Short mmCIF file of C-alpha atoms and ligand atoms in Angstrom, two decimals:
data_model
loop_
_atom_site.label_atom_id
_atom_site.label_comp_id
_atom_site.label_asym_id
_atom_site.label_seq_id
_atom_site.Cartn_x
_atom_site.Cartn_y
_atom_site.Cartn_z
CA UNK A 178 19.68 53.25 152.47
CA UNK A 179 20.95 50.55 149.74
CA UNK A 180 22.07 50.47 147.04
CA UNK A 181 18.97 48.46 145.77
CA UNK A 182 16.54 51.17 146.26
CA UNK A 183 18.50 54.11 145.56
CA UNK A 184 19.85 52.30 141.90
CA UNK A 185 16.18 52.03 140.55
CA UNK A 186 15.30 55.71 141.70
CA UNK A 187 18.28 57.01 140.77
CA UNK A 188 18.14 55.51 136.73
CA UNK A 189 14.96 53.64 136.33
CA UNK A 190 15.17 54.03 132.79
CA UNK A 191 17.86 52.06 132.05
CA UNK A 192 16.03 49.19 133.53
CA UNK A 193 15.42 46.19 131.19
CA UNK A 194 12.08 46.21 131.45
CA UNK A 195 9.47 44.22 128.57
CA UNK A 196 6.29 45.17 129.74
CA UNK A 197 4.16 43.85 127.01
CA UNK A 198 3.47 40.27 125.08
CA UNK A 199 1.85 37.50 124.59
CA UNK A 200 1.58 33.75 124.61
CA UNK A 201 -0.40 31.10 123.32
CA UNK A 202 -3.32 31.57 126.10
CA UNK A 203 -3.99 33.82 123.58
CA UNK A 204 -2.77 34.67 120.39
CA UNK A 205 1.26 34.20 120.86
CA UNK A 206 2.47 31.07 119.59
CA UNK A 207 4.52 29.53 123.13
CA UNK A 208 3.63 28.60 126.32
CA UNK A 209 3.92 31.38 129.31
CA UNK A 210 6.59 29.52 130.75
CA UNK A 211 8.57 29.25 127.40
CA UNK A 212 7.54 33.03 127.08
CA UNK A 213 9.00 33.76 130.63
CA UNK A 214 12.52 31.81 129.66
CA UNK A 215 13.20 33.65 126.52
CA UNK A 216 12.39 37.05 128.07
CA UNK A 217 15.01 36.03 130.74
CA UNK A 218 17.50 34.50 127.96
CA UNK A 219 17.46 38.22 126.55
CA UNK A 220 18.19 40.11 129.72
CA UNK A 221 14.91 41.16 130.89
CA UNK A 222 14.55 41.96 134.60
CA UNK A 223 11.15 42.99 135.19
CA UNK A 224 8.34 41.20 132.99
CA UNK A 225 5.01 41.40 132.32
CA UNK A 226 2.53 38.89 130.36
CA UNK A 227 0.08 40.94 128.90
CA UNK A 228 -2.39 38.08 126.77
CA UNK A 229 -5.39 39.77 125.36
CA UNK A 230 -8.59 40.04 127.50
CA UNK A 231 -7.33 36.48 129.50
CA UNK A 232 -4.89 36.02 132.86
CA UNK A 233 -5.15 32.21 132.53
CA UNK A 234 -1.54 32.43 131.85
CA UNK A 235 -0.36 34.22 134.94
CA UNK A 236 -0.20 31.92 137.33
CA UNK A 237 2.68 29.93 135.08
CA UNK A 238 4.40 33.12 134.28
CA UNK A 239 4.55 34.21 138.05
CA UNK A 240 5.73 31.23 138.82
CA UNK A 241 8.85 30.48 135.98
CA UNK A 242 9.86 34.29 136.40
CA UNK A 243 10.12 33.23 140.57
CA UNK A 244 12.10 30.62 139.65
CA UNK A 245 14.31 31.98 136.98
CA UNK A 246 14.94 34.89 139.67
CA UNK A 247 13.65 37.59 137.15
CA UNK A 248 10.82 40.49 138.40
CA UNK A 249 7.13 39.68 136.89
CA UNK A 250 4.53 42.17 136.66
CA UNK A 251 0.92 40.38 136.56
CA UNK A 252 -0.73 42.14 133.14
CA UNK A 253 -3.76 41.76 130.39
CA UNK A 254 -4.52 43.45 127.21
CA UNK A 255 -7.98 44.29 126.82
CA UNK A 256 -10.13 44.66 124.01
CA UNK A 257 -11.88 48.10 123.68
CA UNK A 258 -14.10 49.49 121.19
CA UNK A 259 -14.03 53.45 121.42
CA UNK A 260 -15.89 55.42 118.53
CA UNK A 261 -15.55 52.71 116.17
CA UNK A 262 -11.83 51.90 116.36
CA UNK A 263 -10.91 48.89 118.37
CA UNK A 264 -8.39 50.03 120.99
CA UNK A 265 -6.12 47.80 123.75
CA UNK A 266 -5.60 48.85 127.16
CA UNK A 267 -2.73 47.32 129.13
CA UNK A 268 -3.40 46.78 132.79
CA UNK A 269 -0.18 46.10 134.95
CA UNK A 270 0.66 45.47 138.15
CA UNK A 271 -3.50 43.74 138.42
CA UNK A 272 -4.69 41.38 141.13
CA UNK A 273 -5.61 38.88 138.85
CA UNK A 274 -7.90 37.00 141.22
CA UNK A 275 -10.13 40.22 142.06
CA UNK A 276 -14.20 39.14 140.34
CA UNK A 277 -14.89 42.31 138.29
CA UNK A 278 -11.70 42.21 136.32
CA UNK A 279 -12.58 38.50 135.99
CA UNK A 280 -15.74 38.56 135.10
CA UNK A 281 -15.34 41.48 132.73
CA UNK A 282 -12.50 39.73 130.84
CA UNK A 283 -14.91 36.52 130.34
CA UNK A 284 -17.85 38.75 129.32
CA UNK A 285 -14.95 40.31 126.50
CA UNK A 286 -14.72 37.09 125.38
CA UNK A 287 -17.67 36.01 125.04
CA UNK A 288 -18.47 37.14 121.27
CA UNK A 289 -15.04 35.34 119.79
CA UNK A 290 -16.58 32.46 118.77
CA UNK A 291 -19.10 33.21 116.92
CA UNK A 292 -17.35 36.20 115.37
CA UNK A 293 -14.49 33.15 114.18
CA UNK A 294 -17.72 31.54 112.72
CA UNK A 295 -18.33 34.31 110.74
CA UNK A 296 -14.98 34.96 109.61
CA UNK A 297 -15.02 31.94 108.62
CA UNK A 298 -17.85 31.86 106.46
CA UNK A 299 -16.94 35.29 105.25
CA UNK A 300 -13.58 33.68 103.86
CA UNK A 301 -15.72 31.03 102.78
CA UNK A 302 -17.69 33.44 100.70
CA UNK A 303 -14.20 34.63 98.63
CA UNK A 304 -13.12 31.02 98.00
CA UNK A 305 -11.15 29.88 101.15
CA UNK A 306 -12.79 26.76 103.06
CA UNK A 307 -12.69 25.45 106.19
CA UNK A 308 -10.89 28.19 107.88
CA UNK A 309 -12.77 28.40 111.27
CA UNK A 310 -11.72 24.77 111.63
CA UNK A 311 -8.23 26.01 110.49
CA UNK A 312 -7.65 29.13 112.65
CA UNK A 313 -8.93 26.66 115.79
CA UNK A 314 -5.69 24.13 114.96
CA UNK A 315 -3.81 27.23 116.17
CA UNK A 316 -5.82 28.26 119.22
CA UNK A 317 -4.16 27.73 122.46
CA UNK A 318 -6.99 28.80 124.23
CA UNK A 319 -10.47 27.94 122.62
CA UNK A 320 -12.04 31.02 124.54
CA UNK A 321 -9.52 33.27 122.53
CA UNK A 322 -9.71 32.53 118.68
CA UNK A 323 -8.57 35.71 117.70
CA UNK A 324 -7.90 36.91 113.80
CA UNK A 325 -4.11 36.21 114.46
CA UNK A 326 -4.62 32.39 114.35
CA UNK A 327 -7.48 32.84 111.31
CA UNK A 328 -3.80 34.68 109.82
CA UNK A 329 -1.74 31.47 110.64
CA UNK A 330 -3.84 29.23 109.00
CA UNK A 331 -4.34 30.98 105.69
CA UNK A 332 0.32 31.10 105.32
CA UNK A 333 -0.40 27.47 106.12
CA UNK A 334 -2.65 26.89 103.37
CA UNK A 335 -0.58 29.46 101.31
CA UNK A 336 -3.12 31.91 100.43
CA UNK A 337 -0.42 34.47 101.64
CA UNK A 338 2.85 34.40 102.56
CA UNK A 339 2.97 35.94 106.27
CA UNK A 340 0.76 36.67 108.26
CA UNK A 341 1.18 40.51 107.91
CA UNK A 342 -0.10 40.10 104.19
CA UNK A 343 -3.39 38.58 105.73
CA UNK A 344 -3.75 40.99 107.57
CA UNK A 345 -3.46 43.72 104.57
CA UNK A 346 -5.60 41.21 102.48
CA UNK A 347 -8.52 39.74 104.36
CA UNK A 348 -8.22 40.91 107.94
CA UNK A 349 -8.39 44.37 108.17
CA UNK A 350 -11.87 46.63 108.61
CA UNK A 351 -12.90 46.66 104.89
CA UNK A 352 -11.03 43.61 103.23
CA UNK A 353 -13.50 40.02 102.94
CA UNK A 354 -12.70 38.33 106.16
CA UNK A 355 -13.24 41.64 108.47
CA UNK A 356 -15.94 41.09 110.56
CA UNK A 357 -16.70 43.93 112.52
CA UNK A 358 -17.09 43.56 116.88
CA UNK A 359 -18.13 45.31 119.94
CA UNK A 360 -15.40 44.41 122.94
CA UNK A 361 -15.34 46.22 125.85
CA UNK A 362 -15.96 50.14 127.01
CA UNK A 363 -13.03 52.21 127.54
CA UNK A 364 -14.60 53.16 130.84
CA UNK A 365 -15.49 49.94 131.66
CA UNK A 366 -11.82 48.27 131.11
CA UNK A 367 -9.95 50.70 132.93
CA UNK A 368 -12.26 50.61 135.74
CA UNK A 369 -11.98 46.49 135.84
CA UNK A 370 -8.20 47.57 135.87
CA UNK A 371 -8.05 49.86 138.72
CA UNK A 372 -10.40 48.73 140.78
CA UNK A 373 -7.87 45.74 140.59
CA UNK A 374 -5.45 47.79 141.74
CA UNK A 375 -3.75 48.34 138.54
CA UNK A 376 -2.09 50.67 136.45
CA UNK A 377 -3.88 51.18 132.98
CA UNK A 378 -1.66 52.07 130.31
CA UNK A 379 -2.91 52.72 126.46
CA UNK A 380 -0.93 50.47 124.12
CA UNK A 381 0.23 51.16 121.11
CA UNK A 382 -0.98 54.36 119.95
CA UNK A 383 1.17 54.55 117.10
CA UNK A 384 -1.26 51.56 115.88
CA UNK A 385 -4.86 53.42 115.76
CA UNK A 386 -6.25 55.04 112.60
CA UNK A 387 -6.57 58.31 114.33
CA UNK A 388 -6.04 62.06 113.50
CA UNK A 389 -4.50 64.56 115.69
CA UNK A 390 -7.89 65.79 116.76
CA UNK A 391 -9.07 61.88 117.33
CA UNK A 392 -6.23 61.27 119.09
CA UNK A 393 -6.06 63.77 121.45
CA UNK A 394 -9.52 63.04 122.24
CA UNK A 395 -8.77 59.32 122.99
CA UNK A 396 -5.98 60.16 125.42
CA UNK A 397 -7.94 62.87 126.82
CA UNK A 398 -10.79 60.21 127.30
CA UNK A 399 -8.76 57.90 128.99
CA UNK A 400 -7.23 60.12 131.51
CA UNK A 401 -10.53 61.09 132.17
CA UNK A 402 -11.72 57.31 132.92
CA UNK A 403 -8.81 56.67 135.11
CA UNK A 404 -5.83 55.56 132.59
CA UNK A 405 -2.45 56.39 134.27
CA UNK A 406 0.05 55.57 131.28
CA UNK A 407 0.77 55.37 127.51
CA UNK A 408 3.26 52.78 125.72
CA UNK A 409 6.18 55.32 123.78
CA UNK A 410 8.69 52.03 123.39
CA UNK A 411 6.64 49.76 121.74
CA UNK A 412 7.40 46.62 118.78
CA UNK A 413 4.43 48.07 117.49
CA UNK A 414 6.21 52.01 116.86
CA UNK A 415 8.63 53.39 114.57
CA UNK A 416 11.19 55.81 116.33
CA UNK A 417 9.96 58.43 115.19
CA UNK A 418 6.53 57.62 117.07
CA UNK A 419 8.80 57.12 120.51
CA UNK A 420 9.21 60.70 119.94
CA UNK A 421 5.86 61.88 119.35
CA UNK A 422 4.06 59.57 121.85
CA UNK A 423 6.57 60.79 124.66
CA UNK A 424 5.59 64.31 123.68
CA UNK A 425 1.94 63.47 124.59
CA UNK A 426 2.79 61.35 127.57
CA UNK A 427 4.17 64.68 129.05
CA UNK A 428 1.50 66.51 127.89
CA UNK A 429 -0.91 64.76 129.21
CA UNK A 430 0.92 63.56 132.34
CA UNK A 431 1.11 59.84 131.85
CA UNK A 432 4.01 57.57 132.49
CA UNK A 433 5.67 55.97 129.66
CA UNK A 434 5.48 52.07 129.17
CA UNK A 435 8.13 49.62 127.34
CA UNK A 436 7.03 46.48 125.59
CA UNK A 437 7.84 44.33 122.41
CA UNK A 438 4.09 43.10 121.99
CA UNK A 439 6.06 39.72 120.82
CA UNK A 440 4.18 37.06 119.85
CA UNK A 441 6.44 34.26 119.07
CA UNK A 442 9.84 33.55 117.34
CA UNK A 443 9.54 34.22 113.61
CA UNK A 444 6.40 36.21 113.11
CA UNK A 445 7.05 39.18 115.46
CA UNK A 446 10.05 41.31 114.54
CA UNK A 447 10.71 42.62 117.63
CA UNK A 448 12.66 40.21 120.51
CA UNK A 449 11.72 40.40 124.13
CA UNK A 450 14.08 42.80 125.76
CA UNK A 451 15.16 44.33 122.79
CA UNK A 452 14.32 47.73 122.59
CA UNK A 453 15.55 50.84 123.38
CA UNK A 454 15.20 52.39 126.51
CA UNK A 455 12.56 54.98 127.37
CA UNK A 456 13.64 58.75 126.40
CA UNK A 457 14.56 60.64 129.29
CA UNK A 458 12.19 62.85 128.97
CA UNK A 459 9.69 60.26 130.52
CA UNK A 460 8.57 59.25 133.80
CA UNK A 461 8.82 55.18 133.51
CA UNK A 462 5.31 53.53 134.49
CA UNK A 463 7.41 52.04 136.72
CA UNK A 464 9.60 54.87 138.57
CA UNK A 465 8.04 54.59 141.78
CA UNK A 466 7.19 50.54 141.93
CA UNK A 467 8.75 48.59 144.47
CA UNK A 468 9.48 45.78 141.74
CA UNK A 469 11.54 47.75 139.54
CA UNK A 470 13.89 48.39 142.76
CA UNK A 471 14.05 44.51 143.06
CA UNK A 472 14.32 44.39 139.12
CA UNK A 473 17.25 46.91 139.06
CA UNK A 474 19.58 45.05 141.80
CA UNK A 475 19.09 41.98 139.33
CA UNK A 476 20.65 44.02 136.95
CA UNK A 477 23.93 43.46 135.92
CA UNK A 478 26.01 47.08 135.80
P1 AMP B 525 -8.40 40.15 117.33
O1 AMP B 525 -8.28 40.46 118.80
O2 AMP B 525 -8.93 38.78 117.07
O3 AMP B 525 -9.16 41.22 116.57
O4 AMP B 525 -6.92 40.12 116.73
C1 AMP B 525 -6.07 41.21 116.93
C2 AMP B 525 -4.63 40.75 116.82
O5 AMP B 525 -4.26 40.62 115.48
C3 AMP B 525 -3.64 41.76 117.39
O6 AMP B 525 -3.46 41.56 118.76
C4 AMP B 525 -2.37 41.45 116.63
O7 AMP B 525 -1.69 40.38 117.27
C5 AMP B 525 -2.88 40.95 115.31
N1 AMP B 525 -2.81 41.97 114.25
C6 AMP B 525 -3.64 43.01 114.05
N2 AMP B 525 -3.28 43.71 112.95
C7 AMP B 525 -2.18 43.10 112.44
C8 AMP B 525 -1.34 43.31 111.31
N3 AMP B 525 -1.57 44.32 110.46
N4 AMP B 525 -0.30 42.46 111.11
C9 AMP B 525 -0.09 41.43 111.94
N5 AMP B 525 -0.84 41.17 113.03
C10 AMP B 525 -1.89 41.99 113.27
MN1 MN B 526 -2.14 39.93 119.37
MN1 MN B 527 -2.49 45.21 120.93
MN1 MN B 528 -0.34 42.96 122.28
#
């Protein structure tokens, strides 16, 4: 046996591995193959582009990672709404190409235009014009004007001063510009992700407004529909939720994921690359994936 193989099983997590972001096909602010260069710049070996409920980007990833000789991991984000929260699933590792998935992801979609339209005359309605035609200035993707580009236009006009504050001010579920929206099932997007031979992982956790009780039931929900993993490194955590999340991933069986959830240089605080590695007390999402063997003999020692 080599060297290759027996590296990855032996440590996979010390792999580099960024397994969650985005770019502007849909609310990240560069290109997928600028996305795929900067991920490389910063040492990562196995990537995946994760844009929210879209894989128009994919194809350019794949291809820049191929050529930049670094590992790429075909992902999504999708939109779920589960008892009134909106929730993301990661899918990794999808066929991209399979109809369901496709389909699914377009039918996701499908409401974000006229929910802009309404956040736009909701902002309207506190004193802030002309911000649907704002947010789209931003949009990458017209299918995908999502509240992150509504954000970048309102620094622009300098209603706020980053976009976390519009967020806290006008975004969230209660402020003027929330507009409330059905995505997705939970059942339904880990199903489009499976039966696309993926791996669903639950992003984020640390994110959701969710008690113990709530959030036990959500996990427990979501092994129950299929879901095989749970990010613990995430841009979106503090360290202190590494350690709590990779509690639950053991208790509830799941692999542990790694990702920054960047979005572009200057608005997300986390870099590509940059986080820690997974506790050991994990099993890596990717411990038994022929990529991450590939992945770790790219790694430098
Ligand atoms: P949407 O899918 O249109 O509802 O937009 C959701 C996106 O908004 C997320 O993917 C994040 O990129 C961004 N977002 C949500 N909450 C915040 C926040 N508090 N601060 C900054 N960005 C946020
Ligand atoms: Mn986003
Ligand atoms: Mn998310
Ligand atoms: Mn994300």
């Amino acid at each position: 046996m080599t060297d290759a193989t027996t590296v990855a099983l032996a440590d996979p997590w010390r792999l580099n591995a960024d397994l969650h972001c985005h770019s502007y096909i849909s609310d990240g602010t560069l290109a997928p193959a600028e996305v795929a260069r900067r991920a490389h710049a910063n040492g990562v070996r196995m990537w995946s582009l994760t844009d929210h409920d879209e894989v128009g980007g994919l194809a350019e990833a794949s291809q820049t990672a191929a050529e930049l000789g670094m590992v790429f991991v075909p992902g999504v984000e999708i939109s779920v709404t589960w008892g009134g929260e909106t929730i993301h699933i990661v899918g990794l590792r999808i066929d991209f190409a399979r109809d369901e998935l496709v389909e699914g992801l377009a039918r996701t979609r499908n409401g974000r235009d006229s929910r802009a339209r309404e956040i736009g005359d909701a902002l309207a309605r506190v004193g802030i014009e002309g911000a649907y035609e704002g947010a789209l200035n931003y949009v990458g993707n017209p299918a995908l004007v999502s509240r992150t580009h509504f954000a970048r236009f309102l620094v622009e006009r300098g209603v706020c001063a980053d976009v976390r504050e519009v967020f806290q001010r006008f975004l969230s579920e209660g402020k003027p510009g929330y507009i409330p929206h059905r995505w997705a099932s939970l059942t339904e997007a880990v199903a489009w992700i499976r039966n696309a031979s993926g791996m669903a992982v639950l992003a984020h956790p640390g994110r959701y407004r969710l008690d113990d009780t709530g959030m036990w039931a959500l996990i427990d929900e979501f092994c129950q529909a299929g879901g095989q993993g749970i990010e613990v490194v995430s841009g979106s955590h503090t360290p202190s939720q590494y350690v709590q999340f990779a509690k639950m991933a053991r208790q509830f069986d799941l692999r542990a994921s790694r990702g920054s959830d960047f979005h572009g240089p200057g608005e997300s605080h986390v870099e590509l690359g940059s986080l820690p590695d997974l506790p050991d007390s994990v099993v890596p999402v990717w411990a038994d994936w022929p990529e991450a063997a590939r992945a770790a003999a790219l790694q430098p020692a």
